[in-house]
mmCIF file with all atom_site columns, N, CA and C in Angstrom:
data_model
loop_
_atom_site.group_PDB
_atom_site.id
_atom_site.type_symbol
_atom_site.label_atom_id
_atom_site.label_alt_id
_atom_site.label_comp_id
_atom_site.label_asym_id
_atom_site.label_entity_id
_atom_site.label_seq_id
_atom_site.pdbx_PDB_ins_code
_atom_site.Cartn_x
_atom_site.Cartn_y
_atom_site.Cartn_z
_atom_site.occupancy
_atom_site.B_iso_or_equiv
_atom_site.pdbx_formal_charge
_atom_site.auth_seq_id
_atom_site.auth_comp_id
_atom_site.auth_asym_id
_atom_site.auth_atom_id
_atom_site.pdbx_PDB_model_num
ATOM 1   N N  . UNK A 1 1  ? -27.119 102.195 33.326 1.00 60.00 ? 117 UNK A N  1
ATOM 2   C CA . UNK A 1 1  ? -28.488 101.856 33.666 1.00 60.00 ? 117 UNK A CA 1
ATOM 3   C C  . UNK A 1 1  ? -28.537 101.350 35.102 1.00 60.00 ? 117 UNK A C  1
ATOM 4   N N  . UNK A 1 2  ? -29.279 102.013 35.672 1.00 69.00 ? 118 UNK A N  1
ATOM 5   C CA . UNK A 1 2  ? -29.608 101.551 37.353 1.00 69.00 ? 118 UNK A CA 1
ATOM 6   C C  . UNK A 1 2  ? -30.692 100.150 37.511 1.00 69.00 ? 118 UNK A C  1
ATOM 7   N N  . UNK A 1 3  ? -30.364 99.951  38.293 1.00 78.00 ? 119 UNK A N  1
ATOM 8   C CA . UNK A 1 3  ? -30.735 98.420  38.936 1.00 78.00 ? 119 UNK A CA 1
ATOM 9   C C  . UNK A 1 3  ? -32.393 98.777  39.750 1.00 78.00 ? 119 UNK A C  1
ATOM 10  N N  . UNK A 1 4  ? -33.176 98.251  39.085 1.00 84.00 ? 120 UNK A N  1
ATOM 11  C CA . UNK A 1 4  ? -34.623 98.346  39.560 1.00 84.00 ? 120 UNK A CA 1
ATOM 12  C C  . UNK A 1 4  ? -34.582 97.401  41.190 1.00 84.00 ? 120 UNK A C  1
ATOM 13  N N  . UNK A 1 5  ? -35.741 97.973  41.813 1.00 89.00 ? 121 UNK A N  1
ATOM 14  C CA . UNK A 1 5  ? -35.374 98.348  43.072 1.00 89.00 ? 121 UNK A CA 1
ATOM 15  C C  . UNK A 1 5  ? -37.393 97.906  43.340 1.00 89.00 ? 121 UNK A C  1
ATOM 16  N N  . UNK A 1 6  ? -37.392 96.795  44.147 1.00 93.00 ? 122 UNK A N  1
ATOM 17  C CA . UNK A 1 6  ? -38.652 96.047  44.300 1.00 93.00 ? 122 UNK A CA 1
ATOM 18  C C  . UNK A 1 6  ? -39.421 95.740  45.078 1.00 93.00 ? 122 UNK A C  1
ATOM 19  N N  . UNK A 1 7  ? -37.576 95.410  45.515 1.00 96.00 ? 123 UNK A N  1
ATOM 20  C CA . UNK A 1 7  ? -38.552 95.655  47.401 1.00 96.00 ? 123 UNK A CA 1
ATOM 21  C C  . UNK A 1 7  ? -37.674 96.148  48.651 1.00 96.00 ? 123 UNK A C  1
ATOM 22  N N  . UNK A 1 8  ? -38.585 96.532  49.717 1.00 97.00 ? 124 UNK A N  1
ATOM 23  C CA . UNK A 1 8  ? -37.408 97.746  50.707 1.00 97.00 ? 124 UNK A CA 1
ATOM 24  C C  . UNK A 1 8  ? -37.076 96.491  51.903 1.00 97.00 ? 124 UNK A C  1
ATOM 25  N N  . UNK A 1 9  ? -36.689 95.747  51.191 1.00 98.00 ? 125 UNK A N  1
ATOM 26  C CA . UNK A 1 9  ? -36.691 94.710  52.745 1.00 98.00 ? 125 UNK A CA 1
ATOM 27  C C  . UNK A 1 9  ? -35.157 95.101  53.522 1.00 98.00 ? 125 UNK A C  1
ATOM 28  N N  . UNK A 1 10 ? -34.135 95.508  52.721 1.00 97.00 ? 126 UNK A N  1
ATOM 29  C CA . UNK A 1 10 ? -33.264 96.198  53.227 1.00 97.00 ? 126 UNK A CA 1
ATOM 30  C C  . UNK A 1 10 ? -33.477 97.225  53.996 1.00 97.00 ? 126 UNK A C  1
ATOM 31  N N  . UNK A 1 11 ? -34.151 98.222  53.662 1.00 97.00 ? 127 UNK A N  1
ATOM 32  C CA . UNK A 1 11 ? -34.620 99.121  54.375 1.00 97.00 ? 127 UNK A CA 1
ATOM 33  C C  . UNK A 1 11 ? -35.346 99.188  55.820 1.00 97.00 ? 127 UNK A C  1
ATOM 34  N N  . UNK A 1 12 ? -36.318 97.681  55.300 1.00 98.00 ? 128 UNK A N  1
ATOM 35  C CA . UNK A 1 12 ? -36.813 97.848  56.438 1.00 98.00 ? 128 UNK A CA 1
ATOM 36  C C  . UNK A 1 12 ? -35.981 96.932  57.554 1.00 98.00 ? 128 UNK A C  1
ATOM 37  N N  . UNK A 1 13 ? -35.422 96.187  57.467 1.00 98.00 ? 129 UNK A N  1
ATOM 38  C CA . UNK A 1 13 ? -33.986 95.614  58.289 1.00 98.00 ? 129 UNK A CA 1
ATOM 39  C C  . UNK A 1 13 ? -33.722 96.699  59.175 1.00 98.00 ? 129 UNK A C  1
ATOM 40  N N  . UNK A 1 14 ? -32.788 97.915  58.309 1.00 98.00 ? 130 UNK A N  1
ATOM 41  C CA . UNK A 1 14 ? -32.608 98.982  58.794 1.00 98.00 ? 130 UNK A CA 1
ATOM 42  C C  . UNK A 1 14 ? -33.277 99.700  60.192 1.00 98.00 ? 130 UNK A C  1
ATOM 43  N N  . UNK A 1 15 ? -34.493 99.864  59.565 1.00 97.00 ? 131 UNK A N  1
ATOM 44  C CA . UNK A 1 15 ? -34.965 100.685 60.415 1.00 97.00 ? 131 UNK A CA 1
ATOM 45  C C  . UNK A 1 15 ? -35.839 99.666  61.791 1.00 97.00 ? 131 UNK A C  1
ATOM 46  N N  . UNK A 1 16 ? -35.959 99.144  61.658 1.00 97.00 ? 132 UNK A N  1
ATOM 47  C CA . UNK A 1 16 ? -35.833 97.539  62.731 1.00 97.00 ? 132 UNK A CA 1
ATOM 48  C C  . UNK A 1 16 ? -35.367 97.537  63.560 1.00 97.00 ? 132 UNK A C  1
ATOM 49  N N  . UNK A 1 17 ? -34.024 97.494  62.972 1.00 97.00 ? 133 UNK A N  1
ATOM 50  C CA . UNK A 1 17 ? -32.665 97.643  63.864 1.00 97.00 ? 133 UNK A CA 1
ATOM 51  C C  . UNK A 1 17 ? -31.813 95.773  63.518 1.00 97.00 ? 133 UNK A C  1
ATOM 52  N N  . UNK A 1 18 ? -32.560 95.577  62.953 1.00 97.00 ? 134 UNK A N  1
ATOM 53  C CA . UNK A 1 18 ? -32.368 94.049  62.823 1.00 97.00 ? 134 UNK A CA 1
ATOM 54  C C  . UNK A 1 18 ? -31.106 93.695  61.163 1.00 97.00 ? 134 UNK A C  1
ATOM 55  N N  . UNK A 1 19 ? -30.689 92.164  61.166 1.00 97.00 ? 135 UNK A N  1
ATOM 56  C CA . UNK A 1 19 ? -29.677 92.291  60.324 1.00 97.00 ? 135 UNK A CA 1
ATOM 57  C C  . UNK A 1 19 ? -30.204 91.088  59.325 1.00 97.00 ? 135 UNK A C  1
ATOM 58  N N  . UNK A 1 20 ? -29.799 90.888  57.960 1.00 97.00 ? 136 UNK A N  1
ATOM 59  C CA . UNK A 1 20 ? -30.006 89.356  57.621 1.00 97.00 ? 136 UNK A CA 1
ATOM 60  C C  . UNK A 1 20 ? -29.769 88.394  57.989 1.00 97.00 ? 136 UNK A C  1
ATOM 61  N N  . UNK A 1 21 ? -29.474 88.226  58.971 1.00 97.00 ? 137 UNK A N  1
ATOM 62  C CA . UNK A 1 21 ? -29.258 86.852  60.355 1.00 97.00 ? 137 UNK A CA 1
ATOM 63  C C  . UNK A 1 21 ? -30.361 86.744  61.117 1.00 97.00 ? 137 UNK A C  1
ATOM 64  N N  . UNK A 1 22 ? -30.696 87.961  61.617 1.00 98.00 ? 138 UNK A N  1
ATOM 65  C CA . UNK A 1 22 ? -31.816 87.803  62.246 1.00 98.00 ? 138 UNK A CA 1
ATOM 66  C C  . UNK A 1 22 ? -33.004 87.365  61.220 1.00 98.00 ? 138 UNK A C  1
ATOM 67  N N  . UNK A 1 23 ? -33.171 87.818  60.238 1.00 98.00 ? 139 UNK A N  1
ATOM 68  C CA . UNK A 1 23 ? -34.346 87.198  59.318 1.00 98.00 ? 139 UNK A CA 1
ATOM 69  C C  . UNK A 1 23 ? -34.379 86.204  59.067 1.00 98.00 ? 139 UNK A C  1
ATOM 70  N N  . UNK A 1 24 ? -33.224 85.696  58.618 1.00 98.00 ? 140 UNK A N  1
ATOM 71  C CA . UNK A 1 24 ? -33.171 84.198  58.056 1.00 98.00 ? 140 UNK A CA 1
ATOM 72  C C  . UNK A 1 24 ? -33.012 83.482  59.047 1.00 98.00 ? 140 UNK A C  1
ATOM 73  N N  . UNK A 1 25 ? -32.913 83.617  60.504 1.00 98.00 ? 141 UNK A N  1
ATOM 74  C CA . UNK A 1 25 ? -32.825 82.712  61.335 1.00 98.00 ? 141 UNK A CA 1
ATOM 75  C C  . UNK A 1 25 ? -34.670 82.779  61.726 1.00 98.00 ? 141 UNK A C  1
ATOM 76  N N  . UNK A 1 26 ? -35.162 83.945  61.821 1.00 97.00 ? 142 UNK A N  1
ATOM 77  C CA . UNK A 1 26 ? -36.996 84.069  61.998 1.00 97.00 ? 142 UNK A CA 1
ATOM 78  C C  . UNK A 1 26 ? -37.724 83.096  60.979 1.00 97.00 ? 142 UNK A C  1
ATOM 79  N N  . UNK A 1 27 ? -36.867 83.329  60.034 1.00 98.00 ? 143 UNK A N  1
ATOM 80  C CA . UNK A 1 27 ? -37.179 81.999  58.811 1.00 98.00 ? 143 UNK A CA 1
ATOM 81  C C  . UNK A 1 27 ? -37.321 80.908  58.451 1.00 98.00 ? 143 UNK A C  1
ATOM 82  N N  . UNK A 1 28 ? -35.954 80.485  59.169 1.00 98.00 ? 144 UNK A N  1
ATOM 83  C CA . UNK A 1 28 ? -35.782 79.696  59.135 1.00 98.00 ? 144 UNK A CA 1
ATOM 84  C C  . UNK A 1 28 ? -34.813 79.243  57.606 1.00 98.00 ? 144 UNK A C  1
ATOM 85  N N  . UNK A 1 29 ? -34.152 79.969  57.052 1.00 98.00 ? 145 UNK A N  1
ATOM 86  C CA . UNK A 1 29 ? -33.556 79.835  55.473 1.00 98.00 ? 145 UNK A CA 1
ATOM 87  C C  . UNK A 1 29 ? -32.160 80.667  55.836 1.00 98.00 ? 145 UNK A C  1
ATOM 88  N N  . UNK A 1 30 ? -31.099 80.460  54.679 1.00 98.00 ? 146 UNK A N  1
ATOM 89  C CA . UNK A 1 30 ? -29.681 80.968  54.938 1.00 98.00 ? 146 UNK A CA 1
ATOM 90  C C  . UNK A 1 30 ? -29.537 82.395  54.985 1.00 98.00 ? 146 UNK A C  1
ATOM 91  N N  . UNK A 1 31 ? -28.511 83.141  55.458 1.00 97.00 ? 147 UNK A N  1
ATOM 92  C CA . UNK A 1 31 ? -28.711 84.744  55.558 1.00 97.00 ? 147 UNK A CA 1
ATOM 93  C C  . UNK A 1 31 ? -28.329 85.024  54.065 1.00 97.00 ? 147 UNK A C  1
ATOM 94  N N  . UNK A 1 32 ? -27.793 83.827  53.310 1.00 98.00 ? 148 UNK A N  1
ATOM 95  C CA . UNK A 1 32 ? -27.181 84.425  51.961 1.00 98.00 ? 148 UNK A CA 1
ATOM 96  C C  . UNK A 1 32 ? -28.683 84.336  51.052 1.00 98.00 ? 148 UNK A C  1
ATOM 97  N N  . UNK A 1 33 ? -30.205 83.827  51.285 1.00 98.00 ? 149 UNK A N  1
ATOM 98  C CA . UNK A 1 33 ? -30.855 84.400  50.660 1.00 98.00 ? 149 UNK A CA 1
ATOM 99  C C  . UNK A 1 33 ? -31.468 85.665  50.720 1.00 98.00 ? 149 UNK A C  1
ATOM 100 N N  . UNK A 1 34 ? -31.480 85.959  52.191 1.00 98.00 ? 150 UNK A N  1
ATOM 101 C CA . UNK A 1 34 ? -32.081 87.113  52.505 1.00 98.00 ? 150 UNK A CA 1
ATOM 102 C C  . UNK A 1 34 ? -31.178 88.164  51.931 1.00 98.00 ? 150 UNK A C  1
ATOM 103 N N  . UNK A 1 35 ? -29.869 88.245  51.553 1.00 97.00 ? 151 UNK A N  1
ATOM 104 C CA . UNK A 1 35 ? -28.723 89.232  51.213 1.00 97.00 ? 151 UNK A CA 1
ATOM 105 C C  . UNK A 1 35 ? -29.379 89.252  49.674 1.00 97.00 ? 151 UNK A C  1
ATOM 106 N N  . UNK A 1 36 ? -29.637 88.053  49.140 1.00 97.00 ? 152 UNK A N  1
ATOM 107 C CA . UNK A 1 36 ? -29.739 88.699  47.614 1.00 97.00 ? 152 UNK A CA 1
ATOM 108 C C  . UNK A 1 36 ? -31.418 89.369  47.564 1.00 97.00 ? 152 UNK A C  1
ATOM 109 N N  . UNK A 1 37 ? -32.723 88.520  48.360 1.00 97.00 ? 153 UNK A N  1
ATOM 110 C CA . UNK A 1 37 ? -33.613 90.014  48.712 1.00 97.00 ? 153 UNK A CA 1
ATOM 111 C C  . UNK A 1 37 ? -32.649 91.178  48.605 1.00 97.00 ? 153 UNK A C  1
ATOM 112 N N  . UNK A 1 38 ? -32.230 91.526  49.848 1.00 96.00 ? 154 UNK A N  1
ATOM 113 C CA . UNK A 1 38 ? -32.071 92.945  50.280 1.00 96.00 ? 154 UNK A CA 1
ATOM 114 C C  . UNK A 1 38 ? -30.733 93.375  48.982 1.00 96.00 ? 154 UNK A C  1
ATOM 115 N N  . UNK A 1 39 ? -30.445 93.091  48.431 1.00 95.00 ? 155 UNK A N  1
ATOM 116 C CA . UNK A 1 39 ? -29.991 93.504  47.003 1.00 95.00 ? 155 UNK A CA 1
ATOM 117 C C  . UNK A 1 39 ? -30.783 93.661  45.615 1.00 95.00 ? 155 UNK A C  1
ATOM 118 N N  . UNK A 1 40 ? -32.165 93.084  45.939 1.00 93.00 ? 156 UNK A N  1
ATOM 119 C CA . UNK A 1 40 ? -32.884 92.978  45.055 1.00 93.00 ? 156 UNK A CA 1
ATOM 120 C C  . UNK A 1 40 ? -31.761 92.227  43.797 1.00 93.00 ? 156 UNK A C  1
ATOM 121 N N  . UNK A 1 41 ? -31.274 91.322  43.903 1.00 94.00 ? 157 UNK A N  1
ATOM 122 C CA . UNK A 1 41 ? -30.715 90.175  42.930 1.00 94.00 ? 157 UNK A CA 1
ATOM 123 C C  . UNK A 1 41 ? -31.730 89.007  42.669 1.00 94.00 ? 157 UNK A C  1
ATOM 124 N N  . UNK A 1 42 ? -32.803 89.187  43.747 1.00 96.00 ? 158 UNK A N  1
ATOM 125 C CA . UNK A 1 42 ? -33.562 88.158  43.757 1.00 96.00 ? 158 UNK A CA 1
ATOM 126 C C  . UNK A 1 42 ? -34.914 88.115  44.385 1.00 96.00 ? 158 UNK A C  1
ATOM 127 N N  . UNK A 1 43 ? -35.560 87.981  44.337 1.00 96.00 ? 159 UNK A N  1
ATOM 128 C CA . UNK A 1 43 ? -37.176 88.509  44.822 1.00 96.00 ? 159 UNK A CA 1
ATOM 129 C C  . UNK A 1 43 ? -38.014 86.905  45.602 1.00 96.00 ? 159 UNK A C  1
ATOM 130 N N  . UNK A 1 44 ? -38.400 87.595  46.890 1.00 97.00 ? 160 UNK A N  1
ATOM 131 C CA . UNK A 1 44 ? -39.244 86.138  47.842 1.00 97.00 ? 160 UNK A CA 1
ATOM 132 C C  . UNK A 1 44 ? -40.528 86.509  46.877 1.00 97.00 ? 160 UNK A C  1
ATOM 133 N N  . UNK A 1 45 ? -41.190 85.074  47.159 1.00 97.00 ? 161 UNK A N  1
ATOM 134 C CA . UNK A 1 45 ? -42.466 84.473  46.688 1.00 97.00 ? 161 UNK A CA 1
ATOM 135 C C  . UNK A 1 45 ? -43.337 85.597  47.453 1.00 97.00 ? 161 UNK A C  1
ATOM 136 N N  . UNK A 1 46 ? -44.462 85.568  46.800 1.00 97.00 ? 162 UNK A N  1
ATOM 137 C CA . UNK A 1 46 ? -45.524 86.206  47.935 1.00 97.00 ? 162 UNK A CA 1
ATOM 138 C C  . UNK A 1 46 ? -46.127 85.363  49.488 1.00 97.00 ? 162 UNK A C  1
ATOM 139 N N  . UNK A 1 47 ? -46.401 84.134  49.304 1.00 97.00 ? 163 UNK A N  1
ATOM 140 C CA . UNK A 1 47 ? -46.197 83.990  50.577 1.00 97.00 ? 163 UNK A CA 1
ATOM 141 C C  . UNK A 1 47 ? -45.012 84.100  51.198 1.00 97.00 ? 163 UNK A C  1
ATOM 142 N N  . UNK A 1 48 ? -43.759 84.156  50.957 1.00 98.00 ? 164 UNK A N  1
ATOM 143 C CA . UNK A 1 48 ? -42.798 84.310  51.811 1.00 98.00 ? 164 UNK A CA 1
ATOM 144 C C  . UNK A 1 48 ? -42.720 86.076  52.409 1.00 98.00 ? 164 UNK A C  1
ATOM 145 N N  . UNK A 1 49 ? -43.010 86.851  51.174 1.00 98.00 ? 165 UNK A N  1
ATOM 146 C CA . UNK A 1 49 ? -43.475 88.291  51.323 1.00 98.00 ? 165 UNK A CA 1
ATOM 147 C C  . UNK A 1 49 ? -44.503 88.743  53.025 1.00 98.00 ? 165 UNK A C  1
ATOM 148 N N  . UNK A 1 50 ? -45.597 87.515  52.897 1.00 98.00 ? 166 UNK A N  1
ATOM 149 C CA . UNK A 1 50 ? -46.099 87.403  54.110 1.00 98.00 ? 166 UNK A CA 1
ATOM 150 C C  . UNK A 1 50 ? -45.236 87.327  55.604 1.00 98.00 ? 166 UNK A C  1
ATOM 151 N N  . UNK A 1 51 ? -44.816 86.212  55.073 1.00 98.00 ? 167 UNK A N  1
ATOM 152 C CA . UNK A 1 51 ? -43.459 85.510  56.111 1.00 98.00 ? 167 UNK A CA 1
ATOM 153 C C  . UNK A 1 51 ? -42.613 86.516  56.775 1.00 98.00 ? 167 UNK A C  1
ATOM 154 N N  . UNK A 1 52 ? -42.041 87.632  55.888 1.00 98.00 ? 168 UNK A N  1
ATOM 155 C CA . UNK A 1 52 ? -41.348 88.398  56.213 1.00 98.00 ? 168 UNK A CA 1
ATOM 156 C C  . UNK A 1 52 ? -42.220 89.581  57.051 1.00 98.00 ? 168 UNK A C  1
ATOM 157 N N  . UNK A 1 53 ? -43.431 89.969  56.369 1.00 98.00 ? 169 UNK A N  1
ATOM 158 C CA . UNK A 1 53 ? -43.719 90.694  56.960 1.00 98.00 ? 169 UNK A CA 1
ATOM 159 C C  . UNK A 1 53 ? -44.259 90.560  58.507 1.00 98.00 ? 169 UNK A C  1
ATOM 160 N N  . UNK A 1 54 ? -44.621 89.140  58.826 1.00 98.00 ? 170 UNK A N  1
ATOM 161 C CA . UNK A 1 54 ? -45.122 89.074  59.968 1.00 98.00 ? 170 UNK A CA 1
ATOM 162 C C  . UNK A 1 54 ? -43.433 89.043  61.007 1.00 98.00 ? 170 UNK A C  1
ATOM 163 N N  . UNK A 1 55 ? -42.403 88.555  60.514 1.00 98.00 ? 171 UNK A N  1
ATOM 164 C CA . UNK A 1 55 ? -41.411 87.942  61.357 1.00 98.00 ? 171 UNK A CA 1
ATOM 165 C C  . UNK A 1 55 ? -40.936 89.768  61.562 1.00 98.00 ? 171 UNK A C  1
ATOM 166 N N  . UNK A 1 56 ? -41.107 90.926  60.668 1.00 98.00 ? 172 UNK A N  1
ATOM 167 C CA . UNK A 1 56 ? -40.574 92.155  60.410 1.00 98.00 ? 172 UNK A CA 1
ATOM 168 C C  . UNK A 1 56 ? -41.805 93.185  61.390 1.00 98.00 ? 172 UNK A C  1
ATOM 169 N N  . UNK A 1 57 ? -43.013 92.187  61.575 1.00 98.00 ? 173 UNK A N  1
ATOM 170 C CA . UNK A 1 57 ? -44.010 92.868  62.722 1.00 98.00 ? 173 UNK A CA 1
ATOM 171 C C  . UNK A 1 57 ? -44.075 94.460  61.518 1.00 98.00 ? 173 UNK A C  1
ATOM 172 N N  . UNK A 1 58 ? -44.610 94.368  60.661 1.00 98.00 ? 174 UNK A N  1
ATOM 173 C CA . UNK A 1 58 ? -44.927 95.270  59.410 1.00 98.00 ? 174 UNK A CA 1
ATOM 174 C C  . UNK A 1 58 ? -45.723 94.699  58.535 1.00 98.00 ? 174 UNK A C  1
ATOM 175 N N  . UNK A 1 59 ? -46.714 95.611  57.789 1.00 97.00 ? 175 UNK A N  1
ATOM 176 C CA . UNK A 1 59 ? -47.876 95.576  56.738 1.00 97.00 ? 175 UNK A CA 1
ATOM 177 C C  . UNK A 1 59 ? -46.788 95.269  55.616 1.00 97.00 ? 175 UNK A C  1
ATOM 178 N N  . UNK A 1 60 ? -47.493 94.132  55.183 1.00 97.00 ? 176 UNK A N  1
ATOM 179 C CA . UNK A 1 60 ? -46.860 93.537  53.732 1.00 97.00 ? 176 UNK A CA 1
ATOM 180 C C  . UNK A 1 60 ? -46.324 94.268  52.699 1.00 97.00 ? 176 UNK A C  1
ATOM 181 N N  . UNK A 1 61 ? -47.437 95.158  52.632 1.00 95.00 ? 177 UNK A N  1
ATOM 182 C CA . UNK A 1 61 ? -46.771 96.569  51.614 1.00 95.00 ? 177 UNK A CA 1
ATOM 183 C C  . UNK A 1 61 ? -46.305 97.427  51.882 1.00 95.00 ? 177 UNK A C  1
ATOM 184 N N  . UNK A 1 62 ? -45.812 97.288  53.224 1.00 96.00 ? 178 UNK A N  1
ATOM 185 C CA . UNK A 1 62 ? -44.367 98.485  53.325 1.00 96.00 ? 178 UNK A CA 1
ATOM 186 C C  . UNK A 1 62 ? -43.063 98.060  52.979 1.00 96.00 ? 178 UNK A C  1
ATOM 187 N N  . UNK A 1 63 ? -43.101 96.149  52.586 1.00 97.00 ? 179 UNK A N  1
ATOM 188 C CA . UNK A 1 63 ? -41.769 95.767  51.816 1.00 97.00 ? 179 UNK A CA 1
ATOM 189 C C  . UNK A 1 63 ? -41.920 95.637  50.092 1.00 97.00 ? 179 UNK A C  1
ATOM 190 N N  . UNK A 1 64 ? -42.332 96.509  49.760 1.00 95.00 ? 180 UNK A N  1
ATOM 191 C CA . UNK A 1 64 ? -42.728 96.680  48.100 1.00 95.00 ? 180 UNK A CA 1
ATOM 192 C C  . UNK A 1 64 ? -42.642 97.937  48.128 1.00 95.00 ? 180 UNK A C  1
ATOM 193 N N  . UNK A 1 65 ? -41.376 98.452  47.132 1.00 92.00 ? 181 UNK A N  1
ATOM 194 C CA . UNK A 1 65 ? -41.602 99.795  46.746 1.00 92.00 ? 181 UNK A CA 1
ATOM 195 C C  . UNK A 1 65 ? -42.568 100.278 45.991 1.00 92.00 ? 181 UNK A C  1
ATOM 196 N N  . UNK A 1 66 ? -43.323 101.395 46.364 1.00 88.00 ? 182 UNK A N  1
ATOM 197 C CA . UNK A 1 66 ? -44.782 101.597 45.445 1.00 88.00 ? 182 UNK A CA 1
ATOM 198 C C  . UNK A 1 66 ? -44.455 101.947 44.035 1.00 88.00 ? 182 UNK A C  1
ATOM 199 N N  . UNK A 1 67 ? -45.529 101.820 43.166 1.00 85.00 ? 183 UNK A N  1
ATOM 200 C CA . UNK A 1 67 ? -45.683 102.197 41.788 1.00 85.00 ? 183 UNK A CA 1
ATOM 201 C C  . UNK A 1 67 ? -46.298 103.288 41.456 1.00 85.00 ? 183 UNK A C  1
ATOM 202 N N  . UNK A 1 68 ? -46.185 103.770 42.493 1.00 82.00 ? 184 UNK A N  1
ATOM 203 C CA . UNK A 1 68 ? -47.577 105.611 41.720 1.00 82.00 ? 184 UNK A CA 1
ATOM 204 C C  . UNK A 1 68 ? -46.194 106.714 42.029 1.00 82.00 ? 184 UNK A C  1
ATOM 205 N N  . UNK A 1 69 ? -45.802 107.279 41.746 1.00 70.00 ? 185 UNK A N  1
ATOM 206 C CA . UNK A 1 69 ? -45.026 108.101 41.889 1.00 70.00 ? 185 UNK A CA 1
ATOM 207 C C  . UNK A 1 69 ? -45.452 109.664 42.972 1.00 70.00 ? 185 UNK A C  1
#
């Protein structure tokens, strides 16, 4: 069974160019939370969802994988 998959904050790291250091230092929080985000082991609050998206200079819902297929 595969591991559900919630949000692309890994992804969007990626394509950034940026690393979980850089986030969690924009954050202000450890890079070892941002690692379990980007593993989806663990899911940010919705305001932090905000947080990210402004520090990621990206629309909130491009770090949520969609639900319509």
């Amino acid at each position: 069974m595969s591991k559900t998959i919630y949000n692309r904050i890994k992804s969007v790291l990626a394509e950034k160019g940026k690393t979980n250091i850089d986030l969690a230092g924009s954050l202000n929080i450890t890079p070892e939370t941002v690692s379990s985000w980007c593993t989806n082991s663990a899911q940010p609050s919705v305001k932090r969802l905000f947080e990210i998206s402004k520090a990621l200079d990206v629309d909130v819902r491009v770090l949520l994988v969609s639900t319509k297929q």
